[in-house]
Coordinates of C-alpha atoms in Angstrom, one line a residue:
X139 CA 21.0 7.7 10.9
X140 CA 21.6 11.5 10.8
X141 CA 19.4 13.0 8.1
X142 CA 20.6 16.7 8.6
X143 CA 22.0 16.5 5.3
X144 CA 19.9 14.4 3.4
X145 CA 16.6 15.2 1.2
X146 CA 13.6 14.4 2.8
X147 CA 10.9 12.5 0.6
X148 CA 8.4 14.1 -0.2
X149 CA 4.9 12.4 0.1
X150 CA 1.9 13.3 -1.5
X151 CA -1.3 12.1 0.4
X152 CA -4.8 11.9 -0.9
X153 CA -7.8 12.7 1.8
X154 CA -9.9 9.4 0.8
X155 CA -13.5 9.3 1.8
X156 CA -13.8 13.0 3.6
X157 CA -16.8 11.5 5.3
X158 CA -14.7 8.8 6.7
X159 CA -11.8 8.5 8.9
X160 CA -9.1 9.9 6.5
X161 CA -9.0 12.7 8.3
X162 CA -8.8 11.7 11.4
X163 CA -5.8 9.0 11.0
X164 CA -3.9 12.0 8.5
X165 CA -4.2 14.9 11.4
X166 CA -3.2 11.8 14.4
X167 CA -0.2 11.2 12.1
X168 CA 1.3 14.1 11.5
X169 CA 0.2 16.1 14.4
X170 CA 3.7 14.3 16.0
X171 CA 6.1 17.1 14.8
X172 CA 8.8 14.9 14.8
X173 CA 7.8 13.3 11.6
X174 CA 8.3 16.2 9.7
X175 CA 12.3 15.0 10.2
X176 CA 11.6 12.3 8.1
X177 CA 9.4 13.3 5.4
X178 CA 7.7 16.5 3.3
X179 CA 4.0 15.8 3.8
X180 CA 1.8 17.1 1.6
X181 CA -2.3 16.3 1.6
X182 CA -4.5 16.8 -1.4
X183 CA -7.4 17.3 0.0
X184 CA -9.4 20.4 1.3
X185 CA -8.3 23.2 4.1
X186 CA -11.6 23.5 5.2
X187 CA -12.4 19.6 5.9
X188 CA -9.1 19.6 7.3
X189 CA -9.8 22.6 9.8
X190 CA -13.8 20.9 10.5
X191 CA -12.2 17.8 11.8
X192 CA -9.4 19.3 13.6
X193 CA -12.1 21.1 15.3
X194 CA -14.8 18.8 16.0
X195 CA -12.1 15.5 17.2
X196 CA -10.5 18.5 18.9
X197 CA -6.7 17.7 17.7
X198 CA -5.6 21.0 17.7
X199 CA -1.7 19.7 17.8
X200 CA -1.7 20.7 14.3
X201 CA -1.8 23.5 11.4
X202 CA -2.0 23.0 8.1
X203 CA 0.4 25.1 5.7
X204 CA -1.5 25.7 2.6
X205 CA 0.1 26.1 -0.8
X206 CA -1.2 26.0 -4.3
X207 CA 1.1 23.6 -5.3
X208 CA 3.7 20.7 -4.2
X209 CA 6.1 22.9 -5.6
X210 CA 6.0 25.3 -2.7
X211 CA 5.6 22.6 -0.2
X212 CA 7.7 23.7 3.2
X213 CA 10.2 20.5 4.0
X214 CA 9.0 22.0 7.6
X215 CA 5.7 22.1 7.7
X216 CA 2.5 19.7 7.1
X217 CA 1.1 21.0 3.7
X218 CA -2.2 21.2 2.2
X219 CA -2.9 21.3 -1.3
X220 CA -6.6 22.6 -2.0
X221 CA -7.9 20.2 -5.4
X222 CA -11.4 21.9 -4.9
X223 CA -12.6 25.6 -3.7
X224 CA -16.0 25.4 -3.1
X225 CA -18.2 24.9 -0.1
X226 CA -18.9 21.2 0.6
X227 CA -21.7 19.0 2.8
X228 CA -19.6 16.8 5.4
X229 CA -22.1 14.1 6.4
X230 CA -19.8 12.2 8.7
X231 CA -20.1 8.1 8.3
X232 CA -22.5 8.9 5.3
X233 CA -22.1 7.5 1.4
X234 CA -21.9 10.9 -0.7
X235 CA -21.2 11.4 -4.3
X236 CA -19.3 14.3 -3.5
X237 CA -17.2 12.6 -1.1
X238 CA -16.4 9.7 -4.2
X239 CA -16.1 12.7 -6.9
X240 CA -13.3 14.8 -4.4
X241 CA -11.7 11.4 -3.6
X242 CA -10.8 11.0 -7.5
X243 CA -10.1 14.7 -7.9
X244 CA -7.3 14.1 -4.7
X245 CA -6.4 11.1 -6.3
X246 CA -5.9 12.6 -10.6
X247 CA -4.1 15.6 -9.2
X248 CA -1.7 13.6 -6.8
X249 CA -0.4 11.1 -10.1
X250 CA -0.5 14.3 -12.0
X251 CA 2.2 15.6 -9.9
X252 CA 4.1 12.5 -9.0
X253 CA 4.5 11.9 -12.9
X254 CA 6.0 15.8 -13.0
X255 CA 8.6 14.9 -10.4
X256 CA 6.6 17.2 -7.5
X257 CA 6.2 14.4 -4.8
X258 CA 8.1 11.3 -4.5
X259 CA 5.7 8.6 -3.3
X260 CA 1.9 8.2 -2.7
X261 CA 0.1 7.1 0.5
X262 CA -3.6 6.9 -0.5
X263 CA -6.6 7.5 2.5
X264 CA -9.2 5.0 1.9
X265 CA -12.2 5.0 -0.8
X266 CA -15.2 3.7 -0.5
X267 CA -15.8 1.6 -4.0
X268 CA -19.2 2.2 -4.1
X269 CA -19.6 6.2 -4.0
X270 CA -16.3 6.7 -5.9
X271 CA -17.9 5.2 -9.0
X272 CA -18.4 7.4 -12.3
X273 CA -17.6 7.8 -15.9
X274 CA -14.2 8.4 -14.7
X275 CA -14.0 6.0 -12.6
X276 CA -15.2 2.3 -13.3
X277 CA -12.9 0.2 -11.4
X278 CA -12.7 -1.7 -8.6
X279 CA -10.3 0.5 -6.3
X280 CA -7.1 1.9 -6.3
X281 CA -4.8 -0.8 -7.8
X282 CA -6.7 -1.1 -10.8
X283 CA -7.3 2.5 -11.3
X284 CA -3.2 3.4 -10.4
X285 CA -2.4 0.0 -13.4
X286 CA -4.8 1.4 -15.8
X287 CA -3.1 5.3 -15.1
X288 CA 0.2 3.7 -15.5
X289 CA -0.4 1.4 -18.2
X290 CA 0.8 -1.4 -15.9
X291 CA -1.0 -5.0 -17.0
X292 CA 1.2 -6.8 -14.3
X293 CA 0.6 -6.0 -11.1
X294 CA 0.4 -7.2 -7.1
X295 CA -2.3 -5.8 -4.2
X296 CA 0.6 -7.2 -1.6
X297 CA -0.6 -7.2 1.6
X298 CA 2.4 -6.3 4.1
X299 CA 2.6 -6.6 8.0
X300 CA 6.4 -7.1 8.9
X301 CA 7.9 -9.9 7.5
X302 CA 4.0 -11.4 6.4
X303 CA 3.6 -10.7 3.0
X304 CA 0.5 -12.0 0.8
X305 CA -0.6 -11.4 -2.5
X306 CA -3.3 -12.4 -4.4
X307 CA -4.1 -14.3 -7.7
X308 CA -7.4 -13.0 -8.2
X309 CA -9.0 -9.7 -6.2
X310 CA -12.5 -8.0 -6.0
X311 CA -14.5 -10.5 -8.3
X312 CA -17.6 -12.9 -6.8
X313 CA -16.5 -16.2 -5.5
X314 CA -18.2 -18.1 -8.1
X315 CA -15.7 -16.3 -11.4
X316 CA -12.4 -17.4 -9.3
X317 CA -11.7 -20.6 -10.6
X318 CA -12.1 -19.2 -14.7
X319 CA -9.8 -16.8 -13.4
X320 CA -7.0 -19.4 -12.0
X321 CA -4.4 -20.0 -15.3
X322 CA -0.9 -20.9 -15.3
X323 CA 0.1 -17.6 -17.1
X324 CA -1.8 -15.2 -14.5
X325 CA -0.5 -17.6 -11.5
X326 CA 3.6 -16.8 -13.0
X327 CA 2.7 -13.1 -13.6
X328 CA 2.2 -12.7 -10.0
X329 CA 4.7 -14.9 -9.0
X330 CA 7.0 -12.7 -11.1
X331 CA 5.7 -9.7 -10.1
X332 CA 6.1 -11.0 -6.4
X333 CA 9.3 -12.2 -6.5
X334 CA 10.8 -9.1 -8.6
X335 CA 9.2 -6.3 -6.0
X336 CA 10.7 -9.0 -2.9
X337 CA 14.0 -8.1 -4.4
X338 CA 13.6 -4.7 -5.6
X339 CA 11.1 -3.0 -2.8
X340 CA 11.8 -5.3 0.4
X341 CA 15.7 -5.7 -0.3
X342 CA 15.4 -9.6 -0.2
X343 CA 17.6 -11.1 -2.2
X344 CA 16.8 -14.5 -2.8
X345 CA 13.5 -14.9 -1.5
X346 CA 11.2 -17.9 -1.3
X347 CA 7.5 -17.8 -2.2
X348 CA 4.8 -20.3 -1.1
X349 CA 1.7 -20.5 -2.8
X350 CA -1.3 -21.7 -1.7
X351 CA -3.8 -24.0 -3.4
X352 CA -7.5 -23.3 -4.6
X353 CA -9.2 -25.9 -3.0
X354 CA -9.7 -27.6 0.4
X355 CA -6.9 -29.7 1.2
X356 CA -4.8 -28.2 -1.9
X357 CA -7.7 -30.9 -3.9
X358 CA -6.2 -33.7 -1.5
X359 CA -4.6 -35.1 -4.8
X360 CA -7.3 -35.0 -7.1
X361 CA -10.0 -36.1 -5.1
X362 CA -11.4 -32.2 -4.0
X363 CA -10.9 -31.1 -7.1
X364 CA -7.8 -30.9 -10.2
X365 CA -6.7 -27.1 -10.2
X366 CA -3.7 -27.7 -8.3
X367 CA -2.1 -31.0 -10.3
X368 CA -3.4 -29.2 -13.7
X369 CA -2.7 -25.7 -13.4
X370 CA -1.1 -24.6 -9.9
X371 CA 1.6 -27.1 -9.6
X372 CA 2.9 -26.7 -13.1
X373 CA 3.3 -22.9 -12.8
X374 CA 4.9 -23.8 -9.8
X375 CA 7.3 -25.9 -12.0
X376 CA 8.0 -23.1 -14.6
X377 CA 8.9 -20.4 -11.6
X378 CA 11.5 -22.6 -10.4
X379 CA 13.2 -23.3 -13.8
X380 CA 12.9 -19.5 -13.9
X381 CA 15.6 -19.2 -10.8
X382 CA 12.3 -18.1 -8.5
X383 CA 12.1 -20.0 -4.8
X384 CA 8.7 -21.3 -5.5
X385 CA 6.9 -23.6 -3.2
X386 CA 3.7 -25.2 -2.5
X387 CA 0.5 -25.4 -3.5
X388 CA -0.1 -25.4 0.2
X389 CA -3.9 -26.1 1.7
X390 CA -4.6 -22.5 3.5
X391 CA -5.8 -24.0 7.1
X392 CA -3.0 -25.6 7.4
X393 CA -0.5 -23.5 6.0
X394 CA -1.5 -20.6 8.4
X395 CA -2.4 -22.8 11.7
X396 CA 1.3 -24.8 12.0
X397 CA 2.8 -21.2 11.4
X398 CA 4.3 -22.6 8.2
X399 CA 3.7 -19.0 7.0
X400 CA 7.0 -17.7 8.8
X401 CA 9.7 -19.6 6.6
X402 CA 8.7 -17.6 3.6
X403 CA 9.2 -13.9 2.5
X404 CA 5.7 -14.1 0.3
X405 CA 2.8 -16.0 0.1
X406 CA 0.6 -16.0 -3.0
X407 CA -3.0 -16.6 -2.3
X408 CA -5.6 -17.5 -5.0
X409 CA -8.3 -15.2 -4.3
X410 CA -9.0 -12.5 -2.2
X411 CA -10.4 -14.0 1.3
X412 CA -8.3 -16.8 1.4
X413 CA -5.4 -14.4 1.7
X414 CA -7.0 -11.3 3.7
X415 CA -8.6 -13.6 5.9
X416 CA -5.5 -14.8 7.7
X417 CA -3.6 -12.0 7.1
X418 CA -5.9 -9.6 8.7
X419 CA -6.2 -12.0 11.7
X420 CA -2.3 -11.7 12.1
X421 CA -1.6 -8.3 10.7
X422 CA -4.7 -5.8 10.8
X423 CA -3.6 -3.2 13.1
X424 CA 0.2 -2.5 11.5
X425 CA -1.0 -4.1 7.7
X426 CA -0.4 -2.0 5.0
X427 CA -1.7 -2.6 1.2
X428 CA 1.4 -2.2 -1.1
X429 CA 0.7 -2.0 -5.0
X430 CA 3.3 -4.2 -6.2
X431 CA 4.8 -3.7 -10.1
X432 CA 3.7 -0.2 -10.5
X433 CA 6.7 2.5 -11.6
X434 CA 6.0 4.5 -8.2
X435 CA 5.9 3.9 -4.7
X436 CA 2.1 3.4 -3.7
X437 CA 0.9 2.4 0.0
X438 CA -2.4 2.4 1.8
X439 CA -3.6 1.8 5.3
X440 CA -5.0 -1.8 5.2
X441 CA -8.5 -0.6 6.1
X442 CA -11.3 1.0 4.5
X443 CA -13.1 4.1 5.5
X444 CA -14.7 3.0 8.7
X445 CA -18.0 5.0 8.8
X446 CA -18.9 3.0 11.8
X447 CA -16.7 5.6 13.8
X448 CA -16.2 8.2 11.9
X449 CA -15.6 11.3 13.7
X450 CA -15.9 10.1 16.8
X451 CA -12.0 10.2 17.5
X452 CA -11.9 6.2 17.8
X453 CA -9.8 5.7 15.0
X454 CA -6.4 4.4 15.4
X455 CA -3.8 6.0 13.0
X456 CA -1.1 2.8 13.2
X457 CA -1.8 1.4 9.9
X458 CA -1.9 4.3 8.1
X459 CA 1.5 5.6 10.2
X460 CA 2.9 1.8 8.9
X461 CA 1.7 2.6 5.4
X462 CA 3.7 5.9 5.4
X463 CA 7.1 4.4 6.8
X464 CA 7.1 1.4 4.1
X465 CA 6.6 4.0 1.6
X466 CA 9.8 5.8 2.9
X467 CA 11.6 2.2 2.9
X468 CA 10.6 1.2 -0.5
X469 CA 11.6 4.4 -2.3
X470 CA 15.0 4.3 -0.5
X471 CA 15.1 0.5 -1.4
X472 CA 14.7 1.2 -5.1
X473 CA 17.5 3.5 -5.1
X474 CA 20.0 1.0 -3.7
X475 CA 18.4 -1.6 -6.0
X476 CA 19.2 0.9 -9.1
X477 CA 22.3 1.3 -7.5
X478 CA 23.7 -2.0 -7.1
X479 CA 22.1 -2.6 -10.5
X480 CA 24.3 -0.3 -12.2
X481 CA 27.2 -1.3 -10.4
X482 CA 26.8 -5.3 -10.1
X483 CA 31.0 -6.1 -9.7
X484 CA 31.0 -3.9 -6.6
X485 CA 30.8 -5.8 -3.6
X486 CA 27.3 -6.1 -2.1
X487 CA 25.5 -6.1 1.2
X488 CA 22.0 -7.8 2.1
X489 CA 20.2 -4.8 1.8
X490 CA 18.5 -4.0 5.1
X491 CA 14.9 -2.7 6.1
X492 CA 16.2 -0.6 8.8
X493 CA 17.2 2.5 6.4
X494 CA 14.9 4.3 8.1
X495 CA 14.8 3.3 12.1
X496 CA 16.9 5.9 13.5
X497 CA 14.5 8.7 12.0
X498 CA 11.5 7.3 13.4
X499 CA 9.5 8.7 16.1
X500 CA 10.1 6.6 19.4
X501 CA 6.5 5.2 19.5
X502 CA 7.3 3.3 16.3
X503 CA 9.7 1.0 18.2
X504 CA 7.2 -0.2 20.2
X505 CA 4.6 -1.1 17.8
X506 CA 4.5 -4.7 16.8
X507 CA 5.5 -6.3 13.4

């Protein structure tokens, strides 16, 4: 696709953990120039943690163009937006309360933008829940802190690695609240949610969800346990008369060992491990985190910060690459959506997830889905 004419997104970036490997999978991203034909980049972060990595991993393939603000971001270059002046302790692979305070500085200054039109989507560098935690900040990570900013109530962490989608029910809460948590109502919110971002954000449009059950066997009819006849199956029931492609509740084991998994375009898990379990088995190295029902375009690498090898230049930049390309894909998704949506009686094409192939760098040909 030739691009020559054509505004490039502009994305803004937040640095994460600065004692993790933020850095490090930012500067192996964009340090491939050829990139910069595809997007504006532009890192809210910190020069000078920016120059001490480049430094001390020794990828000197780069230089950072700092501006004041997104506004003076060069199409051309790889900006840096400064959200903090002062002189800062870098304790590589280290929990700091700096390091949490900066990442929600990056993070309040980046929405502050995108809600004034400055950047077009957001690829966050991971947080570390347990540092980042403050008055300001008293939630479990960034989809609940982007929902609450956004006065969002239904929303989807959607876990995306090609055509393997999974979302979950319930998140970050202890095994033992999950099955309080597992109504009818909150089971069809993110089947809703699921199936409108499907359409809207992955240009599907009819696409069938499975979801999976809460207990072993999907509770084996009754005898394991009564969620799924009482509470699963019937929102099950209630999405189909709704015109959504709803199947299931399928037992996990099984659903994921016969590579039943394939024949759908999202799976709906009920908590948390049951659906990053398998999917980071099948997906971890490409997987990006999606925040599904939000009014902008949010993506995430599908790991955390990784202090186990932080700064010493092990860390592979391919999920964090993936995270950036999807984001591209969605917001250029959404536009056709609105598009088509305006104009319904035209005549319309299955929207593809290949807007954006012929602008990416060769390596991301060769990477696996």
């Amino acid at each position: 696709m030739n691009t020559q004419n054509q505004e490039l997104v502009r994305i803004g970036i937040t640095h994460g953990d600065f004692n993790g490997i933020g850095y490090e999978i930012i500067i192996k991203t964009l340090a491939d120039k050829r990139t910069l034909e595809m997007f504006t980049p532009i890192v809210y972060g910190s020069s000078k943690i920016a120059s001490y990595y480049r430094k001390a991993l020794d990828l000197d393939d780069i230089n950072f163009n700092l501006v004041k603000k997104a506004d003076f971001a060069n199409p051309r270059r790889v900006n840096i937006v400064n959200v903090f002046n002062d002189e800062v302790k870098i304790e590589v692979g280290k929990l700091s309360p700096v390091a949490g305070n900066l990442a929600v500085l990056a993070l309040d200054r980046v929405i502050e933008d995108i809600n004034w039109g400055k950047i077009d989507v957001l690829v966050t560098g991971p947080i570390n829940k347990s540092n980042i935690q403050s008055e300001n900040f008293k939630f479990k990570g960034h989809t609940d802190y982007l929902a609450s900013k956004f006065n969002v109530e239904n929303f989807l962490m959607l876990m995306v690695s090609g055509n393997l989608r999974v979302g979950m029910v319930t998140e970050h809460i202890p095994l033992k609240d999950i099955p309080s948590k597992i109504t009818k109502e909150r089971i069809l919110q993110k089947i809703r949610v699921m199936s409108q971002s499907l359409q809207k954000d992955f240009g599907i449009r009819k696409p069938k969800i499975a979801v999976l059950g809460l207990n072993p066997h999907a509770g084996d009819n009754g005898l394991i346990g009564t969620e799924e006849q009482e509470i699963i199956q019937p929102a099950i029931e209630v999405a189909n008369q709704e015109g959504i492609l709803t199947f299931g509740p399928y037992p996990s084991d099984g659903f994921f060992g016969s590579s039943n998994f394939r024949k759908f375009d999202g799976i709906l898990a009920m908590y948390h491990d049951q659906g990053m379990l398998p999917f980071k088995t099948l997906g971890f190295d490409n997987g990006v985190n999606f925040t599904a029902g939000l009014p902008i375009v949010r993506t995430s690498p599908a790991h955390g910060t990784a202090f186990g090898i932080a700064g010493k230049n092990e860390a592979s930049p391919d999920s964090f690459r993936e995270a950036i390309y999807m984001a591209i894909d969605i917001f250029n998704n959404r536009k056709e959506f609105e598009e088509i949506s305006k104009n319904p009686l035209q005549p319309q094409e299955e929207p593809q997830f290949e807007n954006q192939k012929d602008r990416r760098p060769a390596h991301r040909e060769n990477q696996g889905q």
